[in-house]
Amino acid sequence: MAVASHSASKGSKKRRNGATVSHTRPNDKAVAPSAAQAPASANGKNGWKELQKALAASLVDYTFVLGLVFGGCCSNVWSYEQLLKMDAHIGTTLTFSQMLFITVQSLPSFLDFAQGVPRLKPRHVPLRNWAMQVLVLTSGSLMNNWVYAFSVPLTVQIVFRSAGQSVTVTPTLSSSAHLNGVRTGLAVSMLFGYVIMNKRYSLAQMLAVAVVSAGVVLATLFRPSTPKTSDVSADVSKYTTGVVMLVLSLFTTAILGILQERTYTKYGPHWKEGVFYTHLLSLPIFLFFISDLKRGFQGLAQPVSIAPFPKESLGSFTPWIPYAVLGANMFTQLACVSGVNQLSARVSSVSTSLVLTTRKAISLCFSVWWFGNGWNAQLGVGAGMVFLGSLLYTVVTARSAPVSAGAVRRSVSKSKEE
């Protein structure tokens, strides 16, 4: 009993100089750390497992997004060129189909079933604000889809349009431009921004735009060789008309970008509403193109073959191939747009621009390889200048922007949740 009492007294707390001192047995010093280490070790294992799960989920997430960007966008370019190969004059029918598809796809989000009869939900933006955007969007889209019929190869079109697709760090535009498919030429955009929006640009930005513009001029002037025609002057005249239409489409999309920026600044970033109403209100315009629409749908009804498969090998599926390609173009466009928007919401504008530049380069090489489109050194150098200049412009703009990339991603994500 005396020994037990002595041990207990050693394990009790005593006050020395006003401080509490704890006395423990010698064996307790060895036992206490191991007891404390047990939960710490368990927490470490659990933390490592959680980290592994987070990394795996992030890897799957980015793999899915990049799959949408590369798979969706590249497939969209393939189906687009395949349709043009079937019928070079299908541009009006293709534009109408795209407008109709986006309208139908967006419609459920704007229907209100509260009163039994479906009605359109109240608008955030007055309808008159979309009128000018409808005219600009429709005319630009039509010209983009018409140029192939004017002897402008798709390789030149890819380079020309790549000169205008840069990723900005403006929250309202970054959330809307991709979904609308806006591709504003950097030079045209800079001109409009300087004259109309009173924007100022750095020397590095102007240098990047100069490199892009020089690349476009080089690729346009030295287009790949085409099969010789009986009237060379007529072919050159058609090609010149097509290039002029491409330039005009850049101006129309630059105007569209300014109209969107003003609308979203005044009423908020209601880009989903803008997409729905601009495409819905564009449909009546095609009443003026009834003959072109009939011709385009009649062209789809003609049996065709898809390289490298001959027409005979497709069997009973041959009559449905054109419609299947048209449907693939619609859905791959949706996948491409979704992937680009998700990518821009997760990473910086520079990273997004790098991914999109790589995607455009792959589309260009695939077009040359799969469809046997012409290629020359001038086109290759011009394309390289366009891609590098666009990336340089994005890097310089991102560094000089007052808004951080994280703030932009938060703004884009917030606007998507509307």
XYZ file of C-alpha atoms in Angstrom:
418
model
C 0.000 0.000 0.000
C 2.909 2.345 0.761
C 4.469 1.691 -2.624
C 1.230 2.366 -4.435
C 0.722 5.564 -2.493
C 4.254 6.690 -3.322
C 3.753 5.981 -7.044
C 0.482 7.838 -7.083
C 2.079 10.807 -5.410
C 4.779 10.854 -8.112
C 2.127 10.809 -10.827
C 0.187 13.650 -9.236
C 0.482 17.290 -10.141
C 2.486 19.604 -7.896
C 2.866 23.345 -7.990
C 6.358 24.766 -8.140
C 6.891 28.489 -8.274
C 3.266 29.004 -9.298
C 3.483 26.565 -12.242
C 1.834 23.205 -12.560
C 4.305 20.362 -13.054
C 3.209 16.853 -14.038
C 5.242 13.894 -12.832
C 4.913 10.581 -14.644
C 6.507 7.207 -14.277
C 9.560 6.434 -16.435
C 7.608 3.834 -18.410
C 4.930 6.393 -19.232
C 7.418 8.456 -21.287
C 7.863 5.598 -23.710
C 4.181 4.774 -23.875
C 2.789 8.298 -24.387
C 4.521 9.137 -27.739
C 3.478 5.874 -29.372
C -0.109 6.433 -28.321
C -0.007 9.902 -29.811
C 1.588 8.670 -33.021
C -1.121 6.104 -33.755
C -3.860 8.556 -34.757
C -1.316 10.740 -36.557
C -0.227 7.793 -38.677
C -3.826 6.935 -39.412
C -4.541 10.535 -40.380
C -1.514 10.509 -42.661
C -2.752 7.428 -44.476
C -6.239 8.877 -44.802
C -4.803 12.165 -46.073
C -2.744 10.349 -48.703
C -5.794 8.395 -49.832
C -7.817 11.589 -50.087
C -5.038 13.188 -52.117
C -4.923 10.200 -54.438
C -8.706 10.368 -54.911
C -8.524 14.115 -55.609
C -5.729 13.654 -58.148
C -7.587 10.804 -59.852
C -10.796 12.848 -60.021
C -8.895 15.855 -61.382
C -7.176 13.682 -63.987
C -10.495 12.219 -65.122
C -12.048 15.702 -65.197
C -9.321 17.246 -67.347
C -9.166 14.176 -69.573
C -12.884 14.537 -70.234
C -12.608 18.265 -70.951
C -9.619 17.842 -73.269
C -11.460 14.984 -74.970
C -14.339 17.348 -75.695
C -11.975 20.010 -77.023
C -9.790 17.843 -79.228
C -12.316 15.144 -80.081
C -15.318 17.425 -80.447
C -13.632 20.313 -82.253
C -11.512 18.193 -84.594
C -14.515 15.986 -85.421
C -16.533 19.120 -86.081
C -13.945 20.358 -88.582
C -13.911 16.942 -90.263
C -17.707 16.789 -90.592
C -17.781 20.401 -91.795
C -15.290 19.746 -94.587
C -16.977 16.459 -95.457
C -20.266 18.296 -95.985
C -18.554 20.877 -98.174
C -16.926 18.108 -100.190
C -20.361 16.610 -100.781
C -21.794 19.919 -101.949
C -19.791 23.144 -102.043
C -23.024 25.166 -102.128
C -24.468 23.710 -98.938
C -23.462 26.763 -96.883
C -26.970 28.207 -96.475
C -28.478 24.856 -95.498
C -25.645 24.235 -93.054
C -26.072 27.655 -91.429
C -29.833 27.177 -91.089
C -29.347 23.724 -89.576
C -26.864 25.076 -87.037
C -29.180 27.929 -86.039
C -32.147 25.570 -85.702
C -30.192 22.997 -83.705
C -28.901 25.549 -81.180
C -32.398 27.027 -80.823
C -34.003 23.643 -80.140
C -31.201 22.614 -77.806
C -31.509 25.833 -75.760
C -35.325 26.032 -75.744
C -36.068 23.842 -72.655
C -34.065 26.212 -70.434
C -36.341 29.121 -71.362
C -39.739 27.436 -71.028
C -41.920 27.939 -67.962
C -44.457 25.147 -67.220
C -45.800 26.652 -63.995
C -49.188 27.528 -65.509
C -49.627 24.273 -67.406
C -49.197 25.827 -70.837
C -45.496 26.254 -71.654
C -44.469 29.889 -71.958
C -41.197 31.669 -72.430
C -39.639 32.874 -69.206
C -39.304 36.638 -68.626
C -36.263 38.104 -70.354
C -33.423 39.901 -68.604
C -32.569 41.840 -71.760
C -35.147 43.705 -73.904
C -35.845 41.992 -77.202
C -34.814 45.037 -79.258
C -31.230 44.679 -77.996
C -30.895 41.368 -79.831
C -32.148 42.660 -83.206
C -28.854 44.097 -84.458
C -26.922 41.124 -83.081
C -29.195 38.776 -85.040
C -28.423 40.504 -88.338
C -24.691 40.621 -87.668
C -24.481 37.010 -86.458
C -26.513 35.609 -89.364
C -24.651 37.524 -92.060
C -21.260 36.559 -90.625
C -22.225 32.900 -90.323
C -23.552 32.780 -93.870
C -20.406 34.327 -95.334
C -18.213 31.907 -93.377
C -20.111 28.958 -94.833
C -20.279 30.373 -98.345
C -16.571 30.953 -98.948
C -15.796 27.319 -99.802
C -17.943 27.674 -102.908
C -15.635 30.518 -103.954
C -12.497 28.375 -104.313
C -11.122 29.132 -100.824
C -9.562 25.887 -99.513
C -10.397 24.904 -95.962
C -6.708 25.041 -95.060
C -6.686 28.763 -95.863
C -9.964 29.182 -93.987
C -8.501 27.535 -90.874
C -5.481 29.837 -90.938
C -7.610 32.893 -91.653
C -10.067 32.191 -88.849
C -7.342 31.142 -86.438
C -6.004 34.678 -86.715
C -9.042 35.865 -84.856
C -9.696 33.304 -82.150
C -7.829 34.425 -79.084
C -8.759 33.949 -75.461
C -9.198 37.235 -73.645
C -9.363 37.846 -69.923
C -12.575 39.867 -70.084
C -15.161 37.985 -68.000
C -18.244 38.892 -70.052
C -16.667 38.124 -73.405
C -14.843 34.979 -72.333
C -18.112 33.443 -71.226
C -20.026 34.315 -74.356
C -17.628 34.457 -77.259
C -16.921 30.737 -77.358
C -20.549 29.741 -77.213
C -21.489 32.032 -80.028
C -18.554 30.859 -82.097
C -17.280 34.427 -82.393
C -13.913 34.656 -84.099
C -12.965 38.275 -84.281
C -9.815 39.107 -86.193
C -7.173 40.486 -83.871
C -6.326 43.353 -86.210
C -9.989 44.209 -86.767
C -10.742 43.844 -83.064
C -7.839 46.109 -82.164
C -8.955 48.711 -84.707
C -12.525 48.706 -83.427
C -11.373 48.751 -79.819
C -9.145 51.744 -80.447
C -11.644 53.769 -82.485
C -14.959 52.845 -80.851
C -14.157 51.596 -77.335
C -11.214 54.009 -76.696
C -8.960 51.115 -75.729
C -5.174 51.383 -75.757
C -2.761 48.607 -76.610
C 0.860 47.973 -75.726
C 3.711 47.712 -78.210
C 3.931 43.950 -77.579
C 0.239 43.514 -78.402
C 0.609 45.479 -81.639
C 3.691 43.425 -82.544
C 1.764 40.175 -81.971
C -1.100 41.410 -84.163
C 1.386 42.395 -86.868
C 2.853 38.867 -86.838
C -0.634 37.343 -87.075
C -1.668 39.666 -89.905
C 1.517 38.959 -91.862
C 0.917 35.227 -91.480
C -2.633 35.554 -92.791
C -1.483 37.592 -95.792
C 1.264 35.076 -96.575
C -1.071 32.074 -96.368
C -3.774 33.846 -98.387
C -1.570 35.064 -101.228
C 0.167 31.723 -101.660
C -2.796 29.374 -101.455
C -2.100 25.726 -102.249
C -2.302 24.742 -105.882
C -5.732 23.702 -107.128
C -6.712 21.640 -110.165
C -6.291 23.720 -113.290
C -9.470 25.191 -114.670
C -10.255 26.275 -118.180
C -10.599 29.902 -117.060
C -7.821 30.898 -114.655
C -8.993 34.493 -114.409
C -12.466 33.341 -113.334
C -10.920 31.129 -110.638
C -8.804 34.025 -109.326
C -11.872 36.250 -109.333
C -13.861 33.707 -107.307
C -10.986 33.279 -104.873
C -10.704 37.040 -104.404
C -14.442 37.235 -103.724
C -14.137 34.478 -101.146
C -11.260 36.247 -99.368
C -13.249 39.483 -99.305
C -16.130 37.580 -97.709
C -13.777 36.210 -95.052
C -12.579 39.743 -94.279
C -16.152 41.012 -94.084
C -17.045 38.171 -91.730
C -14.239 39.316 -89.423
C -15.714 42.811 -89.394
C -19.196 41.497 -88.650
C -17.946 39.374 -85.755
C -15.957 42.338 -84.418
C -19.165 44.360 -84.402
C -20.956 41.453 -82.736
C -18.328 41.353 -79.996
C -18.790 45.068 -79.278
C -22.580 44.726 -79.215
C -22.322 41.787 -76.835
C -19.923 43.603 -74.548
C -22.219 46.608 -74.292
C -25.295 44.457 -73.716
C -23.699 42.297 -71.030
C -22.158 45.326 -69.330
C -25.558 47.014 -69.077
C -27.800 44.046 -68.276
C -25.387 41.456 -66.878
C -23.706 38.394 -68.450
C -26.896 36.675 -69.596
C -25.089 34.903 -72.396
C -27.413 31.906 -72.456
C -30.320 34.216 -73.161
C -28.280 35.918 -75.862
C -27.444 32.624 -77.554
C -31.067 31.475 -77.516
C -32.704 34.655 -78.806
C -30.090 35.537 -81.425
C -30.413 32.079 -82.961
C -34.202 31.912 -82.590
C -34.738 35.308 -84.202
C -32.372 34.450 -87.045
C -34.610 31.650 -88.355
C -37.160 33.908 -90.149
C -34.290 35.438 -92.148
C -33.914 32.153 -94.020
C -37.305 32.684 -95.645
C -35.352 34.829 -98.115
C -33.152 31.807 -98.921
C -35.826 29.194 -99.592
C -34.377 28.254 -102.982
C -30.891 27.774 -101.495
C -32.311 25.659 -98.678
C -34.158 23.421 -101.123
C -31.034 23.014 -103.198
C -28.978 22.148 -100.128
C -31.392 19.520 -98.807
C -31.705 18.038 -102.291
C -27.929 17.762 -102.365
C -28.018 15.852 -99.077
C -30.429 13.382 -100.643
C -27.816 12.351 -103.228
C -25.868 9.154 -102.398
C -22.236 9.943 -101.683
C -19.147 8.194 -100.422
C -16.910 9.075 -97.506
C -13.175 8.746 -97.918
C -11.630 6.246 -97.769
C -14.806 4.139 -98.111
C -16.210 3.761 -101.643
C -19.919 4.297 -102.178
C -20.530 0.612 -102.965
C -19.116 -0.574 -99.608
C -21.675 1.408 -97.591
C -24.583 -0.659 -98.866
C -28.063 0.338 -97.693
C -26.641 3.042 -95.433
C -25.490 5.140 -98.406
C -28.609 7.384 -98.655
C -28.381 8.224 -94.944
C -24.687 9.101 -94.857
C -25.105 12.844 -95.677
C -27.735 13.273 -92.964
C -25.558 11.378 -90.493
C -22.630 13.686 -91.260
C -24.882 16.738 -90.845
C -26.085 15.409 -87.487
C -22.496 14.715 -86.456
C -21.616 18.307 -87.306
C -24.387 19.597 -85.014
C -23.506 17.433 -82.011
C -19.738 17.803 -82.340
C -20.210 21.563 -82.431
C -22.055 21.313 -79.120
C -19.316 19.109 -77.654
C -16.611 21.487 -78.889
C -18.310 24.560 -77.427
C -18.930 22.792 -74.117
C -15.311 21.660 -73.907
C -13.896 25.119 -74.640
C -16.162 26.751 -72.067
C -15.282 24.182 -69.406
C -11.593 24.516 -70.184
C -11.656 28.323 -69.954
C -13.447 28.043 -66.596
C -10.726 25.776 -65.154
C -7.425 27.136 -66.439
C -5.886 30.478 -67.308
C -6.438 32.240 -70.612
C -2.863 31.455 -71.661
C -3.333 27.720 -71.081
C -6.651 27.803 -72.911
C -5.074 29.606 -75.860
C -2.241 27.074 -75.981
C -4.705 24.162 -76.061
C -6.841 25.809 -78.755
C -3.779 26.649 -80.844
C -2.660 23.024 -80.659
C -6.150 21.890 -81.600
C -6.219 24.169 -84.652
C -2.815 22.918 -85.775
C -4.043 19.320 -85.503
C -7.187 20.178 -87.484
C -5.073 21.780 -90.187
C -2.744 18.780 -90.461
C -5.683 16.367 -90.436
C -7.393 18.279 -93.231
C -4.252 18.040 -95.355
C -3.757 14.339 -94.601
C -7.346 13.014 -94.722
C -8.775 15.053 -97.583
C -5.554 15.447 -99.528
C -5.707 19.235 -99.475
C -2.819 21.106 -100.973
C 0.105 22.309 -98.891
C 3.101 24.495 -99.497
C 5.886 26.144 -97.527
C 4.227 29.572 -97.562
C 1.031 28.160 -96.031
C 3.058 26.363 -93.354
C 5.046 29.497 -92.456
C 1.902 31.625 -92.472
C 0.059 29.185 -90.218
C 3.017 29.115 -87.825
C 3.091 32.916 -87.651
C -0.651 33.031 -86.969
C -0.513 30.430 -84.203
C 2.554 31.914 -82.490
C 1.276 35.483 -82.837
C -2.107 34.554 -81.356
C -0.443 32.846 -78.409
C 1.894 35.813 -77.886
C -1.058 38.213 -77.915
C -2.848 36.131 -75.275
C 0.235 35.968 -73.036
C 0.873 39.701 -73.248
C -2.782 40.565 -72.676
C -3.044 38.222 -69.691
C 0.008 39.789 -68.036
C -1.195 43.348 -68.538
C -4.832 42.696 -67.587
C -6.039 44.090 -64.282
C -8.264 41.055 -63.753
C -6.658 37.852 -62.582
C -7.290 34.562 -64.325
C -8.848 33.154 -61.173
C -11.312 36.009 -61.015
C -12.210 35.417 -64.637
C -12.801 31.725 -64.070
C -15.014 32.527 -61.083
C -16.935 35.042 -63.157
C -17.400 32.576 -66.017
C -18.498 29.826 -63.636
C -20.938 32.178 -61.941
C -22.459 33.226 -65.252
C -22.894 29.579 -66.238
C -24.920 28.898 -63.101
C -27.647 31.381 -64.109
